[in-house]
Amino acid sequence: MLKQILSKIPRKSSKPDPIDATTVIDTGTNNNPVSNSGNGAPCSTTTNGGNSFSSRLNVVKRVSSAVFPSSIMSGGVDAAVEPHISFKDISPLQKQNLFISKLNFCCEISDFSDAHLDLKREALVELLDFVSSGSAKFTEPAISAICKMCAANLFRVFPPKYRNSSNATETDDEEPMFDPAWSHLQLVYELLLRFTSLVDAKAAKKQVDHSFVLRLLDLFDSDDPRERDCLKSVLHRIYGKFMVLRPFIRKAVSNIIYRFVYETERHNGIAELLEIFGSIISGFALPLKEEHKLFLWRALMPLHKPKSVGIYHQQLAYCIVQFVDKDPKLTGEVIKGLLKYWPVTNSQKELMFISEVEEMLEMTSMDEFQKVMVPLFRRIGGCLNSSHYQSSEESTCNSNDFNLSTFLQVAERAHLLWNNERIVNLVIHNRQVIVPIVFSALERNSQNHWNQAVLNLTQNIRKMFLEMDEELMLACQCKLEEEQSKSNVVAEKRRLTWENLESAAGGAASFNNPISNTINLAHVESASCSVAC
């Protein structure tokens, strides 16, 4: 009977509340622990009510955070933002997210006829303004996004060049080719330049690495001079800030020069690369490292060899001057290198070499000069006798590529070396060696040269030598006359020898001629018959 009565009483479920079951111990606002007794009754009804509500609230928060990330709900740093929103229409907390979103949007490459290009240009302008204002924070995601955007827009393959490199000379006046996409490429370059100026090198070393630098160097072969000028600024900034990349950049540029000199002789950015290295060399510490000297001998000096040296000769000469200014003992070796690559048939290159030699002689010491003066003035003596002539039309055509020395003849430019006081001083102290070398060249000019300007300059130098050392000039004159008399005797002997050879060859030819032999035999037979009769 008792069992029947007890069975009709409703029993409380022994299963815990599904919400409360999520936690074994929870903490309320008053930090009082909530626990269950063996029969499921709470220890305190007041504490249980507050903590039960708190437990339910925590569960709801966890579920909502799983469906909707907290960064989006609260407008956090990682929230995704529509890239077409302006920076002015968004809260400061979300500007960094919009910055990354716009960078990702600009990674898309569009056709020039696509309306997307205008949106992309507007986004690039906003990005540039945002970075210039100093509001951008170059966090790791932002650095990755900006490097990805620059790589997507800038790193590309240029079309092949159809001009034959064997016909390329320094006088070829090709019209520069301008990239039709420059309107937004320029914005990308400006953004990259600002980025390399403001970013911390340690934070960006994972993105601005060897691969990034190599692909950046490949762009120096662009036909657009505006792009090469922007690349020059960017690479110079990277070299200055990322110190760990400096040896790699020097090696990579050396490889570009090697390929240009020994393989292709065709590259659009040699002048810009040399302009960068002009400022780099000026910052080399003393004494110069062996690596830097090898760059001078193996990369810079062979650049005198290509026919197109006139395009970059000004930058090349500046780099070499920086080396000599750092270490004057290099002057003699540099002059020997110039003599090694001295042109034989290219008069315009010869004019440039004479100008470079003059610049080197202004910086050389007496000891270094004495090491190279004999081969140097033998070469200058040959230039004094040059019959090269350059018309005014040719000079006008080439005036954009060369300095004023190209308006002169080779002989005239060589004579003008004696207008330099430093060179005259070197010659005076070593006149016993130099004057006999160039004296014969001056004599040949005074007797045979066709140009009146060269004749006048020759007379001026002769007069200078007479005033310098008259006895030496008389001795050189006597020696020259003796050599001429000896050469006349040798020439006369040679003439007589050739006459004897020609006469002997003529007799042998007549003896071997069958018709002549028949006639001679007939004469012999008739003569013998007449004698017999």
XYZ file of C-alpha atoms in Angstrom:
533
model
C 0.000 0.000 0.000
C 2.820 2.319 0.918
C 4.618 1.506 -2.291
C 1.554 2.437 -4.352
C 1.288 5.817 -2.583
C 5.008 6.558 -3.114
C 4.833 5.621 -6.798
C 2.115 8.257 -7.386
C 4.326 11.079 -5.989
C 6.124 12.932 -8.897
C 9.868 12.439 -8.727
C 12.464 15.098 -9.616
C 14.652 14.058 -12.529
C 18.101 12.932 -11.501
C 19.569 14.278 -14.738
C 21.318 17.613 -14.328
C 20.241 20.743 -16.139
C 21.693 20.579 -19.614
C 22.891 24.127 -19.339
C 24.451 23.597 -15.911
C 26.026 20.364 -17.122
C 28.389 22.266 -19.330
C 30.476 23.229 -16.332
C 31.325 21.346 -13.215
C 32.328 24.441 -11.288
C 31.305 27.925 -12.339
C 32.051 31.261 -10.819
C 29.386 33.904 -10.347
C 29.715 37.564 -9.938
C 30.448 37.148 -6.243
C 33.028 34.395 -6.855
C 31.011 31.847 -4.835
C 31.326 28.323 -6.154
C 28.152 26.565 -7.217
C 28.009 22.843 -6.431
C 25.334 20.142 -6.495
C 24.580 17.722 -3.645
C 24.070 14.079 -4.086
C 20.305 14.433 -4.687
C 20.744 17.423 -6.992
C 19.550 20.051 -4.459
C 21.561 23.284 -4.365
C 23.370 24.389 -1.254
C 21.806 27.872 -1.354
C 18.821 28.950 -3.401
C 20.001 32.559 -3.676
C 23.433 31.694 -4.988
C 22.028 29.084 -7.317
C 19.717 31.519 -9.082
C 22.440 34.025 -9.945
C 25.003 31.431 -10.931
C 22.540 29.499 -13.046
C 21.858 32.640 -15.083
C 25.572 33.321 -15.367
C 26.198 29.801 -16.641
C 23.515 30.127 -19.277
C 24.978 33.481 -20.402
C 28.459 32.017 -20.760
C 27.180 29.202 -22.922
C 25.324 31.633 -25.161
C 28.499 33.659 -25.551
C 30.508 30.593 -26.519
C 27.959 29.513 -29.089
C 27.694 32.984 -30.596
C 31.481 33.353 -30.766
C 31.699 30.082 -32.669
C 29.171 31.249 -35.253
C 30.139 34.922 -35.360
C 33.830 35.675 -34.580
C 34.306 38.143 -31.800
C 36.507 40.332 -34.015
C 33.598 40.917 -36.395
C 31.016 41.431 -33.665
C 33.174 43.928 -31.842
C 34.800 45.537 -34.885
C 38.230 44.168 -33.916
C 41.537 44.309 -35.780
C 40.939 41.171 -37.833
C 37.499 42.156 -39.119
C 36.984 41.921 -42.887
C 36.166 45.286 -44.467
C 34.805 46.085 -47.904
C 37.756 47.471 -49.943
C 35.689 50.153 -51.715
C 34.949 52.000 -48.484
C 36.872 55.222 -47.992
C 39.214 55.665 -45.062
C 37.162 58.694 -44.033
C 33.984 56.640 -43.655
C 35.304 54.084 -41.211
C 36.299 54.036 -37.585
C 39.962 54.356 -36.649
C 39.985 50.795 -35.284
C 39.053 49.379 -38.686
C 41.379 51.499 -40.849
C 44.176 48.960 -40.604
C 41.789 46.244 -41.799
C 40.662 48.443 -44.670
C 44.336 49.071 -45.510
C 44.972 45.336 -45.940
C 41.674 44.854 -47.765
C 42.544 47.528 -50.325
C 45.996 46.019 -50.813
C 44.441 42.639 -51.552
C 41.993 44.262 -53.947
C 44.854 45.916 -55.877
C 46.504 42.532 -56.423
C 43.976 41.837 -59.180
C 45.366 42.549 -62.641
C 42.850 44.189 -64.966
C 42.605 44.820 -68.658
C 43.008 48.435 -69.724
C 39.488 48.431 -71.148
C 38.029 47.144 -67.877
C 36.174 49.545 -65.609
C 37.907 47.800 -62.701
C 41.050 49.768 -63.557
C 39.490 53.034 -62.374
C 38.505 51.486 -59.065
C 41.997 50.105 -58.704
C 43.562 53.481 -59.391
C 41.327 55.120 -56.780
C 42.309 52.450 -54.263
C 46.008 53.005 -54.982
C 45.623 56.752 -54.503
C 43.882 56.191 -51.166
C 46.555 53.725 -50.083
C 49.307 56.179 -50.952
C 47.626 58.968 -49.020
C 47.041 56.670 -46.057
C 50.687 55.591 -45.924
C 51.933 59.157 -46.444
C 49.825 60.386 -43.530
C 51.639 58.016 -41.182
C 48.463 56.232 -40.098
C 49.443 52.874 -41.580
C 50.922 50.284 -39.247
C 53.271 47.864 -40.973
C 52.315 44.733 -39.122
C 53.241 41.321 -40.462
C 49.929 40.897 -42.378
C 50.259 44.413 -43.806
C 53.867 43.827 -44.914
C 52.870 40.545 -46.554
C 49.929 42.198 -48.310
C 51.918 45.161 -49.655
C 54.762 42.956 -50.928
C 52.225 40.641 -52.571
C 50.495 43.613 -54.222
C 53.775 45.063 -55.528
C 54.862 41.679 -56.859
C 51.557 41.128 -58.637
C 51.664 44.509 -60.373
C 55.368 45.084 -61.017
C 57.029 41.716 -61.557
C 56.340 40.815 -65.174
C 58.102 39.511 -68.258
C 59.083 42.097 -70.858
C 58.549 41.405 -74.566
C 61.628 40.253 -76.489
C 63.866 42.823 -78.143
C 64.043 42.371 -81.880
C 66.969 44.673 -82.591
C 70.170 42.819 -83.385
C 72.633 43.473 -80.596
C 75.565 43.204 -83.032
C 74.337 46.330 -84.789
C 73.793 48.240 -81.573
C 76.095 51.197 -81.134
C 76.234 54.176 -78.879
C 74.906 56.359 -81.701
C 71.581 54.551 -82.069
C 68.875 57.060 -81.169
C 65.929 54.810 -80.408
C 62.724 56.400 -79.272
C 62.005 55.369 -75.659
C 59.057 53.042 -75.211
C 56.508 54.103 -72.589
C 54.406 51.532 -70.760
C 50.662 52.169 -71.266
C 49.996 50.990 -67.706
C 52.276 53.615 -66.189
C 49.338 55.584 -64.735
C 48.879 52.974 -62.005
C 52.393 51.480 -62.080
C 53.696 54.838 -60.934
C 51.371 54.734 -57.917
C 52.592 51.234 -57.058
C 56.216 52.390 -57.244
C 55.490 55.407 -55.049
C 53.762 53.155 -52.528
C 56.717 50.744 -52.579
C 59.136 53.631 -52.068
C 57.191 54.924 -49.068
C 56.984 51.392 -47.699
C 60.745 50.816 -47.937
C 61.326 54.203 -46.298
C 59.063 53.637 -43.300
C 59.107 49.904 -42.609
C 61.429 48.335 -40.072
C 64.044 46.178 -41.784
C 63.783 43.377 -39.219
C 60.015 43.183 -39.585
C 60.155 43.033 -43.393
C 63.156 40.741 -43.870
C 60.927 37.716 -44.522
C 59.180 39.445 -47.420
C 61.976 41.645 -48.833
C 64.353 38.755 -49.391
C 66.764 37.570 -52.093
C 63.972 36.496 -54.418
C 62.245 39.865 -54.133
C 65.489 41.730 -54.863
C 66.313 39.556 -57.888
C 62.907 40.127 -59.447
C 63.252 43.827 -58.718
C 66.631 43.896 -60.509
C 65.090 42.176 -63.536
C 62.836 45.207 -63.971
C 65.855 47.424 -64.738
C 65.711 46.072 -68.287
C 62.449 47.964 -68.826
C 62.211 50.116 -71.939
C 60.410 52.839 -69.998
C 62.948 55.339 -68.565
C 60.403 56.475 -65.973
C 60.199 52.985 -64.523
C 63.978 52.655 -64.378
C 64.196 55.967 -62.534
C 61.686 54.760 -59.917
C 63.524 51.455 -59.579
C 66.734 53.356 -58.969
C 65.205 55.120 -55.967
C 63.633 51.940 -54.576
C 66.800 49.835 -54.869
C 68.912 52.573 -53.338
C 66.510 52.757 -50.387
C 66.547 48.973 -49.941
C 70.356 48.928 -50.058
C 70.529 51.639 -47.419
C 68.011 50.114 -45.009
C 68.380 46.342 -45.409
C 72.038 45.955 -44.521
C 71.877 42.170 -44.624
C 71.023 42.344 -48.339
C 73.978 44.529 -49.354
C 76.451 41.765 -50.334
C 73.745 39.950 -52.266
C 72.754 43.110 -54.164
C 76.386 43.778 -55.145
C 76.784 40.200 -56.356
C 73.505 40.265 -58.294
C 74.418 43.531 -60.041
C 77.836 42.084 -60.903
C 76.122 39.126 -62.565
C 73.963 41.484 -64.617
C 77.091 43.317 -65.789
C 78.891 40.048 -66.629
C 76.006 38.910 -68.787
C 75.806 42.285 -70.489
C 79.527 42.461 -71.284
C 80.244 38.869 -72.273
C 76.920 37.615 -73.666
C 74.188 39.998 -74.772
C 75.643 43.541 -74.878
C 72.038 44.575 -74.496
C 70.498 45.969 -71.306
C 68.496 49.115 -70.712
C 69.376 49.762 -67.088
C 73.181 49.734 -66.935
C 73.334 53.515 -66.532
C 70.850 53.464 -63.649
C 72.630 50.600 -61.891
C 75.954 52.425 -62.189
C 74.366 55.589 -60.849
C 73.285 53.684 -57.751
C 76.758 52.224 -57.305
C 78.335 55.654 -57.655
C 76.834 56.634 -54.321
C 77.465 53.183 -52.834
C 81.186 53.296 -53.671
C 81.514 56.711 -52.059
C 80.411 55.100 -48.793
C 82.956 52.272 -48.827
C 85.144 52.139 -45.736
C 88.926 52.315 -45.927
C 90.959 50.315 -46.559
C 88.951 48.922 -49.451
C 87.937 45.293 -49.149
C 89.195 42.805 -51.680
C 85.595 42.231 -52.757
C 85.250 45.882 -53.748
C 88.495 45.859 -55.730
C 87.378 42.746 -57.585
C 84.184 44.551 -58.506
C 86.322 47.312 -60.021
C 88.533 44.946 -62.063
C 85.959 42.343 -63.064
C 82.804 44.415 -63.524
C 83.529 48.116 -64.025
C 86.632 48.011 -66.215
C 85.208 45.466 -68.739
C 82.243 47.813 -69.205
C 84.554 49.849 -71.471
C 84.410 47.030 -73.999
C 80.820 47.128 -75.423
C 80.019 49.369 -78.365
C 77.204 51.032 -76.442
C 79.550 52.379 -73.758
C 78.549 55.933 -74.657
C 75.106 55.407 -73.142
C 76.483 54.863 -69.660
C 80.049 56.199 -69.864
C 79.380 59.213 -67.672
C 78.100 57.019 -64.810
C 80.909 54.507 -65.369
C 83.600 57.186 -65.206
C 82.052 58.549 -62.014
C 82.197 55.106 -60.346
C 85.856 54.676 -61.295
C 86.685 58.169 -60.059
C 85.092 57.274 -56.714
C 87.348 54.223 -56.449
C 90.468 56.233 -57.301
C 89.440 58.944 -54.870
C 89.165 56.303 -52.140
C 92.508 54.697 -52.985
C 94.853 56.748 -55.262
C 97.121 53.718 -55.639
C 94.524 52.233 -57.985
C 95.169 54.920 -60.621
C 97.969 53.086 -62.396
C 95.982 49.867 -62.688
C 92.926 51.772 -63.917
C 94.962 53.447 -66.675
C 96.385 50.050 -67.673
C 92.830 48.760 -67.875
C 91.858 51.640 -70.148
C 94.813 50.883 -72.419
C 93.733 47.236 -72.515
C 90.266 48.122 -73.784
C 91.381 51.049 -75.948
C 89.306 51.166 -79.160
C 90.999 50.620 -82.500
C 88.408 51.696 -85.071
C 85.768 53.512 -83.004
C 86.794 57.166 -82.876
C 83.911 58.214 -80.629
C 84.929 55.713 -77.961
C 88.494 56.944 -78.366
C 87.382 60.469 -77.550
C 85.704 59.252 -74.374
C 88.769 57.273 -73.359
C 91.006 60.340 -73.780
C 88.670 62.352 -71.538
C 88.711 59.599 -68.922
C 92.499 59.376 -69.058
C 92.739 63.111 -68.462
C 90.504 62.774 -65.425
C 92.647 59.938 -64.079
C 95.886 61.878 -64.625
C 94.533 64.768 -62.601
C 94.254 62.439 -59.600
C 97.390 60.313 -60.017
C 100.530 60.634 -57.990
C 104.013 60.891 -59.451
C 104.896 57.315 -58.521
C 101.790 55.857 -60.123
C 102.264 58.031 -63.203
C 105.788 56.766 -63.765
C 104.513 53.186 -63.808
C 102.243 53.793 -66.814
C 103.695 56.815 -68.628
C 105.527 54.862 -71.372
C 102.575 52.800 -72.710
C 100.188 55.674 -72.063
C 102.072 58.271 -74.132
C 102.712 55.781 -76.885
C 98.954 55.522 -77.177
C 98.559 59.284 -76.943
C 101.183 59.683 -79.658
C 99.048 57.503 -81.926
C 96.053 59.690 -81.131
C 98.056 62.799 -82.059
C 98.432 61.401 -85.587
C 94.806 60.341 -85.957
C 93.122 61.450 -89.180
C 89.623 61.131 -87.719
C 87.166 63.783 -88.814
C 83.674 64.360 -87.412
C 81.310 66.577 -89.341
C 79.068 69.105 -87.665
C 75.977 67.074 -88.613
C 77.394 63.969 -86.919
C 78.284 65.960 -83.831
C 74.775 67.375 -83.633
C 73.205 63.920 -83.911
C 75.339 62.582 -81.083
C 75.171 65.597 -78.809
C 72.557 63.903 -76.628
C 74.799 60.946 -75.812
C 78.237 62.470 -75.292
C 79.876 65.491 -73.792
C 81.428 68.366 -75.696
C 84.605 66.413 -76.379
C 82.785 64.495 -79.109
C 82.646 67.651 -81.217
C 86.427 67.409 -81.582
C 88.652 65.255 -83.680
C 90.697 62.582 -81.930
C 93.971 64.358 -82.782
C 92.626 67.690 -81.619
C 91.362 66.203 -78.331
C 94.745 64.527 -77.713
C 96.575 67.825 -78.251
C 94.316 69.536 -75.729
C 95.736 67.336 -72.968
C 98.636 69.788 -72.794
C 96.233 72.511 -71.732
C 95.891 70.737 -68.375
C 98.355 72.133 -65.850
C 98.522 68.907 -63.872
C 99.442 66.883 -66.957
C 102.020 69.464 -68.042
C 103.574 69.288 -64.590
C 103.828 65.496 -64.842
C 105.376 65.789 -68.310
C 107.942 68.360 -67.152
C 109.198 66.106 -64.376
C 109.431 63.140 -66.765
C 110.321 64.950 -70.003
C 113.413 62.800 -70.656
C 111.092 59.848 -71.237
C 107.909 61.438 -72.577
C 109.235 63.988 -75.072
C 111.129 61.429 -77.227
C 107.956 59.288 -77.376
C 105.668 62.027 -78.702
C 108.269 64.005 -80.672
C 108.053 61.815 -83.760
C 104.236 62.083 -83.743
C 104.471 65.881 -83.612
C 106.939 65.879 -86.519
C 104.677 63.713 -88.643
C 101.772 66.048 -87.910
C 103.720 69.144 -88.873
C 104.667 67.542 -92.196
C 101.623 65.526 -93.202
C 98.450 66.307 -91.238
C 95.619 67.734 -93.301
C 93.755 69.733 -90.615
C 94.858 73.284 -89.921
C 93.587 73.266 -86.334
C 95.709 70.209 -85.573
C 98.732 71.836 -87.230
C 98.356 74.917 -85.051
C 98.079 72.815 -81.878
C 101.146 70.812 -82.916
C 103.186 73.997 -83.292
C 102.059 75.166 -79.861
C 103.208 71.921 -78.209
C 106.536 72.036 -80.044
C 107.031 75.575 -78.812
C 106.195 74.462 -75.265
C 108.782 71.681 -75.466
C 111.423 74.097 -76.778
C 110.814 76.415 -73.857
C 110.827 73.450 -71.496
C 114.128 71.890 -72.645
C 115.703 73.097 -75.884
C 118.655 70.707 -75.690
C 116.330 67.753 -75.369
C 114.360 68.907 -78.405
C 117.574 69.229 -80.466
C 118.673 65.779 -79.342
C 115.295 64.360 -80.308
C 115.547 66.113 -83.680
C 118.998 64.639 -84.366
C 117.863 61.198 -83.285
C 114.803 61.434 -85.497
C 116.924 62.435 -88.494
C 119.239 59.487 -87.878
C 116.302 57.141 -87.648
C 114.842 58.578 -90.828
C 118.133 58.145 -92.675
C 118.381 54.574 -91.443
C 114.798 53.924 -92.433
C 115.523 55.401 -95.884
C 118.473 53.047 -96.297
C 116.348 50.115 -95.202
C 113.592 51.197 -97.572
C 116.041 51.451 -100.474
C 117.401 47.978 -99.745
C 113.870 46.683 -99.589
C 113.075 48.317 -102.945
C 116.134 46.787 -104.616
C 115.361 43.401 -103.138
C 111.844 43.538 -104.549
C 113.139 44.570 -107.966
C 115.531 41.633 -108.010
C 112.751 39.306 -106.950
C 110.446 40.645 -109.652
C 113.095 40.279 -112.349
C 113.936 36.776 -111.184
C 110.258 35.903 -111.091
C 109.826 37.311 -114.610
C 112.727 35.191 -115.955
C 111.402 32.067 -114.296
C 107.949 32.694 -115.685
C 109.281 33.060 -119.238
C 111.311 29.866 -118.856
C 108.289 27.911 -117.702
C 106.024 29.288 -120.458
C 105.691 26.547 -123.194
C 105.033 29.062 -125.986
C 108.084 31.018 -125.005
C 110.100 27.831 -124.855
C 108.955 26.858 -128.381
C 109.961 30.224 -129.777
C 113.293 30.028 -127.987
C 113.819 26.492 -129.307
C 113.056 27.652 -132.866
C 115.605 30.424 -132.516
C 118.152 27.945 -131.234
C 117.501 25.489 -134.123
C 117.650 28.203 -136.804
C 120.817 29.507 -135.316
C 122.382 26.055 -135.283
C 121.331 25.415 -138.891
C 122.822 28.662 -140.042
C 126.027 27.883 -138.243
C 126.101 24.384 -139.768
C 125.531 25.716 -143.247
